[in-house]
JSON list of C-alpha atoms in Angstrom, two decimals:
[
{"chain": "A", "resi": 1, "resn": "SER", "atom": "CA", "xyz": [-56.16, 79.31, 39.07]},
{"chain": "A", "resi": 2, "resn": "ILE", "atom": "CA", "xyz": [-57.73, 76.44, 39.51]},
{"chain": "A", "resi": 3, "resn": "ARG", "atom": "CA", "xyz": [-60.82, 75.67, 36.30]},
{"chain": "A", "resi": 4, "resn": "HIS", "atom": "CA", "xyz": [-57.26, 75.94, 34.74]},
{"chain": "A", "resi": 5, "resn": "SER", "atom": "CA", "xyz": [-55.25, 73.75, 36.91]},
{"chain": "A", "resi": 6, "resn": "GLY", "atom": "CA", "xyz": [-57.56, 70.52, 36.06]},
{"chain": "A", "resi": 7, "resn": "LEU", "atom": "CA", "xyz": [-58.86, 70.08, 39.26]},
{"chain": "A", "resi": 8, "resn": "VAL", "atom": "CA", "xyz": [-62.72, 70.55, 38.62]},
{"chain": "A", "resi": 9, "resn": "GLY", "atom": "CA", "xyz": [-62.22, 68.76, 35.50]},
{"chain": "A", "resi": 10, "resn": "ARG", "atom": "CA", "xyz": [-60.66, 65.67, 37.37]},
{"chain": "A", "resi": 11, "resn": "ARG", "atom": "CA", "xyz": [-63.96, 65.07, 39.38]},
{"chain": "A", "resi": 12, "resn": "LEU", "atom": "CA", "xyz": [-66.80, 66.16, 36.51]},
{"chain": "A", "resi": 13, "resn": "PHE", "atom": "CA", "xyz": [-64.81, 63.56, 34.01]},
{"chain": "A", "resi": 14, "resn": "ALA", "atom": "CA", "xyz": [-64.99, 60.59, 36.05]},
{"chain": "A", "resi": 15, "resn": "ASN", "atom": "CA", "xyz": [-67.90, 61.67, 37.55]},
{"chain": "A", "resi": 16, "resn": "LEU", "atom": "CA", "xyz": [-69.96, 62.42, 34.27]},
{"chain": "A", "resi": 17, "resn": "LEU", "atom": "CA", "xyz": [-68.62, 59.09, 32.54]},
{"chain": "A", "resi": 18, "resn": "ASP", "atom": "CA", "xyz": [-69.78, 56.96, 35.77]},
{"chain": "A", "resi": 19, "resn": "GLN", "atom": "CA", "xyz": [-72.79, 58.91, 35.42]},
{"chain": "A", "resi": 20, "resn": "HIS", "atom": "CA", "xyz": [-72.99, 57.78, 31.68]},
{"chain": "A", "resi": 21, "resn": "SER", "atom": "CA", "xyz": [-73.66, 61.26, 30.76]},
{"chain": "A", "resi": 22, "resn": "PHE", "atom": "CA", "xyz": [-71.40, 61.21, 27.55]},
{"chain": "A", "resi": 23, "resn": "VAL", "atom": "CA", "xyz": [-72.67, 63.58, 25.52]},
{"chain": "A", "resi": 24, "resn": "MET", "atom": "CA", "xyz": [-72.82, 66.69, 27.85]},
{"chain": "A", "resi": 25, "resn": "LEU", "atom": "CA", "xyz": [-69.27, 65.35, 28.88]},
{"chain": "A", "resi": 26, "resn": "ARG", "atom": "CA", "xyz": [-68.36, 65.10, 25.60]},
{"chain": "A", "resi": 27, "resn": "ASP", "atom": "CA", "xyz": [-69.83, 69.31, 25.24]},
{"chain": "A", "resi": 28, "resn": "MET", "atom": "CA", "xyz": [-67.76, 70.76, 28.06]},
{"chain": "A", "resi": 29, "resn": "VAL", "atom": "CA", "xyz": [-64.67, 69.52, 27.20]},
{"chain": "A", "resi": 30, "resn": "ALA", "atom": "CA", "xyz": [-65.18, 71.10, 23.97]},
{"chain": "A", "resi": 31, "resn": "LEU", "atom": "CA", "xyz": [-65.69, 74.47, 25.35]},
{"chain": "A", "resi": 32, "resn": "SER", "atom": "CA", "xyz": [-63.23, 74.61, 28.88]},
{"chain": "A", "resi": 33, "resn": "PRO", "atom": "CA", "xyz": [-60.89, 72.51, 27.46]},
{"chain": "A", "resi": 34, "resn": "THR", "atom": "CA", "xyz": [-58.30, 73.99, 29.76]},
{"chain": "A", "resi": 35, "resn": "TRP", "atom": "CA", "xyz": [-60.74, 72.75, 32.76]},
{"chain": "A", "resi": 36, "resn": "PHE", "atom": "CA", "xyz": [-59.23, 69.22, 31.98]},
{"chain": "A", "resi": 37, "resn": "CYS", "atom": "CA", "xyz": [-56.30, 67.23, 32.32]},
{"chain": "A", "resi": 38, "resn": "GLY", "atom": "CA", "xyz": [-55.13, 65.50, 29.14]},
{"chain": "A", "resi": 39, "resn": "ALA", "atom": "CA", "xyz": [-53.43, 62.83, 30.46]},
{"chain": "A", "resi": 40, "resn": "HIS", "atom": "CA", "xyz": [-55.51, 62.50, 33.62]},
{"chain": "A", "resi": 41, "resn": "MET", "atom": "CA", "xyz": [-59.20, 61.94, 30.87]},
{"chain": "A", "resi": 42, "resn": "GLN", "atom": "CA", "xyz": [-57.03, 59.35, 28.72]},
{"chain": "A", "resi": 43, "resn": "THR", "atom": "CA", "xyz": [-56.40, 57.78, 31.91]},
{"chain": "A", "resi": 44, "resn": "THR", "atom": "CA", "xyz": [-59.82, 57.56, 32.65]},
{"chain": "A", "resi": 45, "resn": "LEU", "atom": "CA", "xyz": [-61.78, 57.23, 29.91]},
{"chain": "A", "resi": 46, "resn": "LEU", "atom": "CA", "xyz": [-59.40, 53.70, 29.13]},
{"chain": "A", "resi": 47, "resn": "SER", "atom": "CA", "xyz": [-60.57, 52.80, 32.79]},
{"chain": "A", "resi": 48, "resn": "PHE", "atom": "CA", "xyz": [-64.19, 53.49, 31.73]},
{"chain": "A", "resi": 49, "resn": "VAL", "atom": "CA", "xyz": [-64.12, 51.51, 28.72]},
{"chain": "A", "resi": 50, "resn": "GLU", "atom": "CA", "xyz": [-62.57, 48.55, 30.04]},
{"chain": "A", "resi": 51, "resn": "ASN", "atom": "CA", "xyz": [-65.07, 47.93, 32.40]},
{"chain": "A", "resi": 52, "resn": "ALA", "atom": "CA", "xyz": [-68.32, 48.82, 31.66]},
{"chain": "A", "resi": 53, "resn": "GLU", "atom": "CA", "xyz": [-70.79, 46.75, 30.43]},
{"chain": "A", "resi": 54, "resn": "PRO", "atom": "CA", "xyz": [-70.29, 46.34, 26.19]},
{"chain": "A", "resi": 55, "resn": "SER", "atom": "CA", "xyz": [-73.15, 48.08, 25.53]},
{"chain": "A", "resi": 56, "resn": "VAL", "atom": "CA", "xyz": [-72.38, 51.48, 27.52]},
{"chain": "A", "resi": 57, "resn": "ALA", "atom": "CA", "xyz": [-68.44, 51.38, 26.10]},
{"chain": "A", "resi": 58, "resn": "ILE", "atom": "CA", "xyz": [-69.22, 51.02, 22.67]},
{"chain": "A", "resi": 59, "resn": "LYS", "atom": "CA", "xyz": [-71.56, 54.12, 22.95]},
{"chain": "A", "resi": 60, "resn": "CYS", "atom": "CA", "xyz": [-68.69, 56.12, 25.14]},
{"chain": "A", "resi": 61, "resn": "ILE", "atom": "CA", "xyz": [-66.77, 55.41, 22.03]},
{"chain": "A", "resi": 62, "resn": "ASP", "atom": "CA", "xyz": [-69.06, 56.55, 19.87]},
{"chain": "A", "resi": 63, "resn": "ILE", "atom": "CA", "xyz": [-69.43, 59.85, 21.39]},
{"chain": "A", "resi": 64, "resn": "LEU", "atom": "CA", "xyz": [-66.43, 60.59, 23.37]},
{"chain": "A", "resi": 65, "resn": "GLY", "atom": "CA", "xyz": [-63.84, 59.05, 20.83]},
{"chain": "A", "resi": 66, "resn": "PRO", "atom": "CA", "xyz": [-63.38, 61.03, 18.45]},
{"chain": "A", "resi": 67, "resn": "ARG", "atom": "CA", "xyz": [-62.08, 63.39, 20.55]},
{"chain": "A", "resi": 68, "resn": "PHE", "atom": "CA", "xyz": [-59.22, 61.25, 21.76]},
{"chain": "A", "resi": 69, "resn": "CYS", "atom": "CA", "xyz": [-56.97, 60.72, 18.61]},
{"chain": "A", "resi": 70, "resn": "ASN", "atom": "CA", "xyz": [-54.22, 58.53, 20.73]},
{"chain": "A", "resi": 71, "resn": "LEU", "atom": "CA", "xyz": [-57.22, 55.91, 22.10]},
{"chain": "A", "resi": 72, "resn": "ALA", "atom": "CA", "xyz": [-58.47, 55.10, 18.62]},
{"chain": "A", "resi": 73, "resn": "SER", "atom": "CA", "xyz": [-56.29, 52.27, 18.01]},
{"chain": "A", "resi": 74, "resn": "LYS", "atom": "CA", "xyz": [-57.38, 50.68, 21.86]},
{"chain": "A", "resi": 75, "resn": "PHE", "atom": "CA", "xyz": [-60.89, 51.81, 20.69]},
{"chain": "A", "resi": 76, "resn": "ASP", "atom": "CA", "xyz": [-60.85, 49.89, 17.60]},
{"chain": "A", "resi": 77, "resn": "ARG", "atom": "CA", "xyz": [-59.54, 47.07, 19.59]},
{"chain": "A", "resi": 78, "resn": "PHE", "atom": "CA", "xyz": [-62.11, 46.58, 22.10]},
{"chain": "A", "resi": 79, "resn": "ARG", "atom": "CA", "xyz": [-64.92, 47.34, 19.31]},
{"chain": "A", "resi": 80, "resn": "ARG", "atom": "CA", "xyz": [-63.79, 44.38, 17.30]},
{"chain": "A", "resi": 81, "resn": "SER", "atom": "CA", "xyz": [-63.38, 42.40, 20.19]},
{"chain": "A", "resi": 82, "resn": "HIS", "atom": "CA", "xyz": [-66.82, 43.10, 21.23]},
{"chain": "A", "resi": 83, "resn": "ASP", "atom": "CA", "xyz": [-68.54, 42.80, 17.39]},
{"chain": "A", "resi": 84, "resn": "ALA", "atom": "CA", "xyz": [-66.40, 39.45, 17.47]},
{"chain": "A", "resi": 85, "resn": "LYS", "atom": "CA", "xyz": [-67.55, 38.34, 20.55]},
{"chain": "A", "resi": 86, "resn": "GLN", "atom": "CA", "xyz": [-71.01, 39.15, 19.89]},
{"chain": "A", "resi": 87, "resn": "PHE", "atom": "CA", "xyz": [-70.93, 37.36, 16.24]},
{"chain": "A", "resi": 88, "resn": "VAL", "atom": "CA", "xyz": [-69.88, 33.99, 17.98]},
{"chain": "A", "resi": 89, "resn": "THR", "atom": "CA", "xyz": [-72.75, 34.12, 20.06]},
{"chain": "A", "resi": 90, "resn": "GLU", "atom": "CA", "xyz": [-74.96, 35.37, 17.77]},
{"chain": "A", "resi": 91, "resn": "VAL", "atom": "CA", "xyz": [-74.23, 33.85, 14.77]},
{"chain": "A", "resi": 92, "resn": "MET", "atom": "CA", "xyz": [-72.02, 30.98, 15.59]},
{"chain": "A", "resi": 93, "resn": "ASN", "atom": "CA", "xyz": [-74.07, 29.82, 18.74]},
{"chain": "A", "resi": 94, "resn": "GLY", "atom": "CA", "xyz": [-71.06, 29.78, 20.98]},
{"chain": "A", "resi": 95, "resn": "ASP", "atom": "CA", "xyz": [-72.48, 28.61, 23.73]},
{"chain": "A", "resi": 96, "resn": "THR", "atom": "CA", "xyz": [-70.31, 25.28, 24.95]},
{"chain": "A", "resi": 97, "resn": "GLN", "atom": "CA", "xyz": [-68.29, 25.99, 28.52]},
{"chain": "A", "resi": 98, "resn": "PHE", "atom": "CA", "xyz": [-65.59, 26.73, 26.80]},
{"chain": "A", "resi": 99, "resn": "ILE", "atom": "CA", "xyz": [-66.73, 28.50, 23.92]},
{"chain": "A", "resi": 100, "resn": "SER", "atom": "CA", "xyz": [-67.94, 30.70, 27.11]},
{"chain": "A", "resi": 101, "resn": "GLU", "atom": "CA", "xyz": [-64.79, 31.22, 29.19]},
{"chain": "A", "resi": 102, "resn": "LEU", "atom": "CA", "xyz": [-63.24, 32.59, 26.34]},
{"chain": "A", "resi": 103, "resn": "LEU", "atom": "CA", "xyz": [-65.53, 35.33, 25.06]},
{"chain": "A", "resi": 104, "resn": "ASN", "atom": "CA", "xyz": [-65.14, 36.23, 29.08]},
{"chain": "A", "resi": 105, "resn": "THR", "atom": "CA", "xyz": [-61.15, 36.63, 27.75]},
{"chain": "A", "resi": 106, "resn": "ASP", "atom": "CA", "xyz": [-59.92, 40.18, 26.28]},
{"chain": "A", "resi": 107, "resn": "ILE", "atom": "CA", "xyz": [-58.98, 39.75, 23.13]},
{"chain": "A", "resi": 108, "resn": "THR", "atom": "CA", "xyz": [-55.08, 41.44, 23.19]},
{"chain": "A", "resi": 109, "resn": "CYS", "atom": "CA", "xyz": [-53.78, 39.85, 20.84]},
{"chain": "A", "resi": 110, "resn": "PRO", "atom": "CA", "xyz": [-56.71, 38.64, 17.82]},
{"chain": "A", "resi": 111, "resn": "ALA", "atom": "CA", "xyz": [-54.15, 36.07, 16.02]},
{"chain": "A", "resi": 112, "resn": "SER", "atom": "CA", "xyz": [-54.41, 34.01, 18.82]},
{"chain": "A", "resi": 113, "resn": "TRP", "atom": "CA", "xyz": [-57.83, 34.47, 19.89]},
{"chain": "A", "resi": 114, "resn": "LEU", "atom": "CA", "xyz": [-59.08, 33.21, 17.09]},
{"chain": "A", "resi": 115, "resn": "GLN", "atom": "CA", "xyz": [-56.69, 29.92, 17.48]},
{"chain": "A", "resi": 116, "resn": "SER", "atom": "CA", "xyz": [-57.72, 29.14, 20.18]},
{"chain": "A", "resi": 117, "resn": "PHE", "atom": "CA", "xyz": [-61.11, 29.25, 19.30]},
{"chain": "A", "resi": 118, "resn": "LEU", "atom": "CA", "xyz": [-61.17, 26.95, 16.96]},
{"chain": "A", "resi": 119, "resn": "SER", "atom": "CA", "xyz": [-58.71, 24.72, 18.64]},
{"chain": "A", "resi": 120, "resn": "MET", "atom": "CA", "xyz": [-62.01, 24.59, 21.61]},
{"chain": "A", "resi": 121, "resn": "SER", "atom": "CA", "xyz": [-64.85, 24.43, 18.66]},
{"chain": "A", "resi": 122, "resn": "PRO", "atom": "CA", "xyz": [-62.98, 22.85, 15.43]},
{"chain": "A", "resi": 123, "resn": "LYS", "atom": "CA", "xyz": [-66.74, 22.43, 14.16]},
{"chain": "A", "resi": 124, "resn": "CYS", "atom": "CA", "xyz": [-68.24, 25.72, 14.01]},
{"chain": "A", "resi": 125, "resn": "MET", "atom": "CA", "xyz": [-66.75, 25.46, 10.59]},
{"chain": "A", "resi": 126, "resn": "LEU", "atom": "CA", "xyz": [-69.10, 23.19, 9.43]},
{"chain": "A", "resi": 127, "resn": "ILE", "atom": "CA", "xyz": [-71.67, 25.44, 10.17]},
{"chain": "A", "resi": 128, "resn": "ASP", "atom": "CA", "xyz": [-73.90, 27.32, 7.66]},
{"chain": "A", "resi": 129, "resn": "GLY", "atom": "CA", "xyz": [-74.81, 24.02, 5.57]},
{"chain": "A", "resi": 130, "resn": "CYS", "atom": "CA", "xyz": [-71.65, 22.75, 5.37]},
{"chain": "A", "resi": 131, "resn": "ASP", "atom": "CA", "xyz": [-72.12, 20.17, 7.89]},
{"chain": "A", "resi": 132, "resn": "PHE", "atom": "CA", "xyz": [-71.87, 17.27, 5.50]},
{"chain": "A", "resi": 133, "resn": "TRP", "atom": "CA", "xyz": [-68.01, 17.57, 5.67]},
{"chain": "A", "resi": 134, "resn": "ASP", "atom": "CA", "xyz": [-68.16, 15.59, 9.21]},
{"chain": "A", "resi": 135, "resn": "ASP", "atom": "CA", "xyz": [-69.62, 12.26, 7.42]},
{"chain": "A", "resi": 136, "resn": "PRO", "atom": "CA", "xyz": [-67.03, 10.32, 5.31]},
{"chain": "A", "resi": 137, "resn": "THR", "atom": "CA", "xyz": [-69.01, 9.73, 2.80]},
{"chain": "A", "resi": 138, "resn": "SER", "atom": "CA", "xyz": [-70.43, 13.11, 1.90]},
{"chain": "A", "resi": 139, "resn": "ALA", "atom": "CA", "xyz": [-67.25, 14.20, 2.16]},
{"chain": "A", "resi": 140, "resn": "PHE", "atom": "CA", "xyz": [-65.85, 11.97, 0.39]},
{"chain": "A", "resi": 141, "resn": "ASN", "atom": "CA", "xyz": [-68.02, 12.58, -2.74]},
{"chain": "A", "resi": 142, "resn": "ALA", "atom": "CA", "xyz": [-67.99, 16.56, -1.60]},
{"chain": "A", "resi": 143, "resn": "CYS", "atom": "CA", "xyz": [-63.57, 16.09, -2.79]},
{"chain": "A", "resi": 144, "resn": "ALA", "atom": "CA", "xyz": [-63.96, 14.65, -6.36]},
{"chain": "A", "resi": 145, "resn": "ASP", "atom": "CA", "xyz": [-66.90, 17.13, -6.63]},
{"chain": "A", "resi": 146, "resn": "ALA", "atom": "CA", "xyz": [-64.27, 20.08, -5.84]},
{"chain": "A", "resi": 147, "resn": "ALA", "atom": "CA", "xyz": [-61.29, 18.15, -7.86]},
{"chain": "A", "resi": 148, "resn": "MET", "atom": "CA", "xyz": [-63.46, 18.15, -11.07]},
{"chain": "A", "resi": 149, "resn": "TYR", "atom": "CA", "xyz": [-64.65, 21.77, -10.61]},
{"chain": "A", "resi": 150, "resn": "PHE", "atom": "CA", "xyz": [-61.56, 22.53, -10.00]},
{"chain": "A", "resi": 151, "resn": "SER", "atom": "CA", "xyz": [-59.73, 20.72, -12.76]},
{"chain": "A", "resi": 152, "resn": "SER", "atom": "CA", "xyz": [-62.07, 22.18, -15.08]},
{"chain": "A", "resi": 153, "resn": "GLN", "atom": "CA", "xyz": [-61.44, 25.69, -14.75]},
{"chain": "A", "resi": 154, "resn": "ILE", "atom": "CA", "xyz": [-57.23, 24.87, -14.53]},
{"chain": "A", "resi": 155, "resn": "ALA", "atom": "CA", "xyz": [-57.50, 23.53, -18.08]},
{"chain": "A", "resi": 156, "resn": "ALA", "atom": "CA", "xyz": [-59.90, 25.82, -19.15]},
{"chain": "A", "resi": 157, "resn": "SER", "atom": "CA", "xyz": [-57.80, 28.90, -18.41]},
{"chain": "A", "resi": 158, "resn": "LEU", "atom": "CA", "xyz": [-54.90, 26.85, -20.07]},
{"chain": "A", "resi": 159, "resn": "SER", "atom": "CA", "xyz": [-56.96, 26.46, -23.29]},
{"chain": "A", "resi": 160, "resn": "ARG", "atom": "CA", "xyz": [-59.02, 29.90, -22.95]},
{"chain": "A", "resi": 161, "resn": "LYS", "atom": "CA", "xyz": [-62.24, 28.28, -23.36]},
{"chain": "A", "resi": 162, "resn": "GLN", "atom": "CA", "xyz": [-65.26, 28.73, -22.32]},
{"chain": "A", "resi": 163, "resn": "LEU", "atom": "CA", "xyz": [-66.95, 26.14, -19.74]},
{"chain": "A", "resi": 164, "resn": "GLU", "atom": "CA", "xyz": [-70.18, 25.32, -20.31]},
{"chain": "A", "resi": 165, "resn": "GLY", "atom": "CA", "xyz": [-72.61, 24.55, -17.11]},
{"chain": "A", "resi": 166, "resn": "SER", "atom": "CA", "xyz": [-72.49, 21.02, -17.93]},
{"chain": "A", "resi": 167, "resn": "THR", "atom": "CA", "xyz": [-69.08, 20.31, -18.00]},
{"chain": "A", "resi": 168, "resn": "GLN", "atom": "CA", "xyz": [-67.21, 22.93, -15.23]},
{"chain": "A", "resi": 169, "resn": "GLY", "atom": "CA", "xyz": [-68.74, 20.30, -12.49]},
{"chain": "A", "resi": 170, "resn": "THR", "atom": "CA", "xyz": [-69.60, 21.69, -9.16]},
{"chain": "A", "resi": 171, "resn": "LEU", "atom": "CA", "xyz": [-68.12, 23.58, -6.17]},
{"chain": "A", "resi": 172, "resn": "PRO", "atom": "CA", "xyz": [-69.91, 22.69, -2.82]},
{"chain": "A", "resi": 173, "resn": "PRO", "atom": "CA", "xyz": [-70.07, 24.76, -0.28]},
{"chain": "A", "resi": 174, "resn": "MET", "atom": "CA", "xyz": [-66.80, 25.56, 1.66]},
{"chain": "A", "resi": 175, "resn": "PRO", "atom": "CA", "xyz": [-66.45, 24.73, 5.32]},
{"chain": "A", "resi": 176, "resn": "GLY", "atom": "CA", "xyz": [-65.36, 28.08, 7.72]},
{"chain": "A", "resi": 177, "resn": "GLN", "atom": "CA", "xyz": [-67.69, 30.70, 5.66]},
{"chain": "A", "resi": 178, "resn": "LEU", "atom": "CA", "xyz": [-68.87, 32.24, 8.90]},
{"chain": "A", "resi": 179, "resn": "VAL", "atom": "CA", "xyz": [-64.80, 31.84, 10.65]},
{"chain": "A", "resi": 180, "resn": "MET", "atom": "CA", "xyz": [-63.42, 34.22, 8.01]},
{"chain": "A", "resi": 181, "resn": "GLN", "atom": "CA", "xyz": [-66.64, 36.57, 8.08]},
{"chain": "A", "resi": 182, "resn": "LEU", "atom": "CA", "xyz": [-65.26, 36.47, 12.15]},
{"chain": "A", "resi": 183, "resn": "ALA", "atom": "CA", "xyz": [-61.42, 37.03, 11.65]},
{"chain": "A", "resi": 184, "resn": "ASN", "atom": "CA", "xyz": [-62.70, 39.74, 9.36]},
{"chain": "A", "resi": 185, "resn": "ILE", "atom": "CA", "xyz": [-64.30, 40.92, 11.89]},
{"chain": "A", "resi": 186, "resn": "LEU", "atom": "CA", "xyz": [-60.86, 40.88, 14.16]},
{"chain": "A", "resi": 187, "resn": "GLY", "atom": "CA", "xyz": [-59.24, 42.01, 10.96]},
{"chain": "A", "resi": 188, "resn": "LEU", "atom": "CA", "xyz": [-56.73, 38.77, 10.55]},
{"chain": "A", "resi": 189, "resn": "ASP", "atom": "CA", "xyz": [-55.61, 37.95, 7.12]},
{"chain": "A", "resi": 190, "resn": "ASP", "atom": "CA", "xyz": [-56.98, 35.65, 4.58]},
{"chain": "A", "resi": 191, "resn": "LEU", "atom": "CA", "xyz": [-54.56, 33.39, 4.39]},
{"chain": "A", "resi": 192, "resn": "PHE", "atom": "CA", "xyz": [-53.44, 33.59, 7.84]},
{"chain": "A", "resi": 193, "resn": "THR", "atom": "CA", "xyz": [-57.09, 32.47, 8.83]},
{"chain": "A", "resi": 194, "resn": "LYS", "atom": "CA", "xyz": [-57.34, 29.62, 6.20]},
{"chain": "A", "resi": 195, "resn": "ARG", "atom": "CA", "xyz": [-53.67, 28.45, 7.62]},
{"chain": "A", "resi": 196, "resn": "CYS", "atom": "CA", "xyz": [-55.28, 27.90, 11.91]},
{"chain": "A", "resi": 197, "resn": "MET", "atom": "CA", "xyz": [-58.83, 26.14, 10.06]},
{"chain": "A", "resi": 198, "resn": "VAL", "atom": "CA", "xyz": [-56.40, 23.03, 8.38]},
{"chain": "A", "resi": 199, "resn": "ASP", "atom": "CA", "xyz": [-54.15, 23.23, 11.63]},
{"chain": "A", "resi": 200, "resn": "ALA", "atom": "CA", "xyz": [-58.06, 22.82, 13.79]},
{"chain": "A", "resi": 201, "resn": "ALA", "atom": "CA", "xyz": [-59.12, 20.24, 11.31]},
{"chain": "A", "resi": 202, "resn": "LEU", "atom": "CA", "xyz": [-55.42, 18.11, 11.60]}
]
């Protein structure tokens, strides 16, 4: 019959997506799965998510995503991409022309995207109270403090003695904390991210 051929579902699926009737569509697929063609639904849904407004796409994924396990990895990448761009814009204040252009690109490869981001805006590593690292004198003093701190920690570890507060030194705020958070959103390894920051700083 026509219902079981998937022809009805082909038209319904696309129309309901365009109307943002995600809950109704989810319920219809659950109640009458034979009306719909699985391959067509996946293709149509993925195309809709990639071309819709981010907030609409995320809502669609939240409601319909659990029914399409084969698209889970693509939806996860889309969500990470959306969250990363939002983090850059709202938390890291990435509003320069270069960053704006980067935000309009698809994060198909998170590692390359992060490298591009750092190369375009290396000073983003100094956001959140680390701007003193950009001053030669302050940076030199911070390096000295960091060296004293880690030296005392190593010495204490070797001697197995508990350090007193006055002798262990003070570790200055390390740059790149927000970059590490961004990398975590993208699902990137900490060591890789630190290497990227070092390369961008050189």
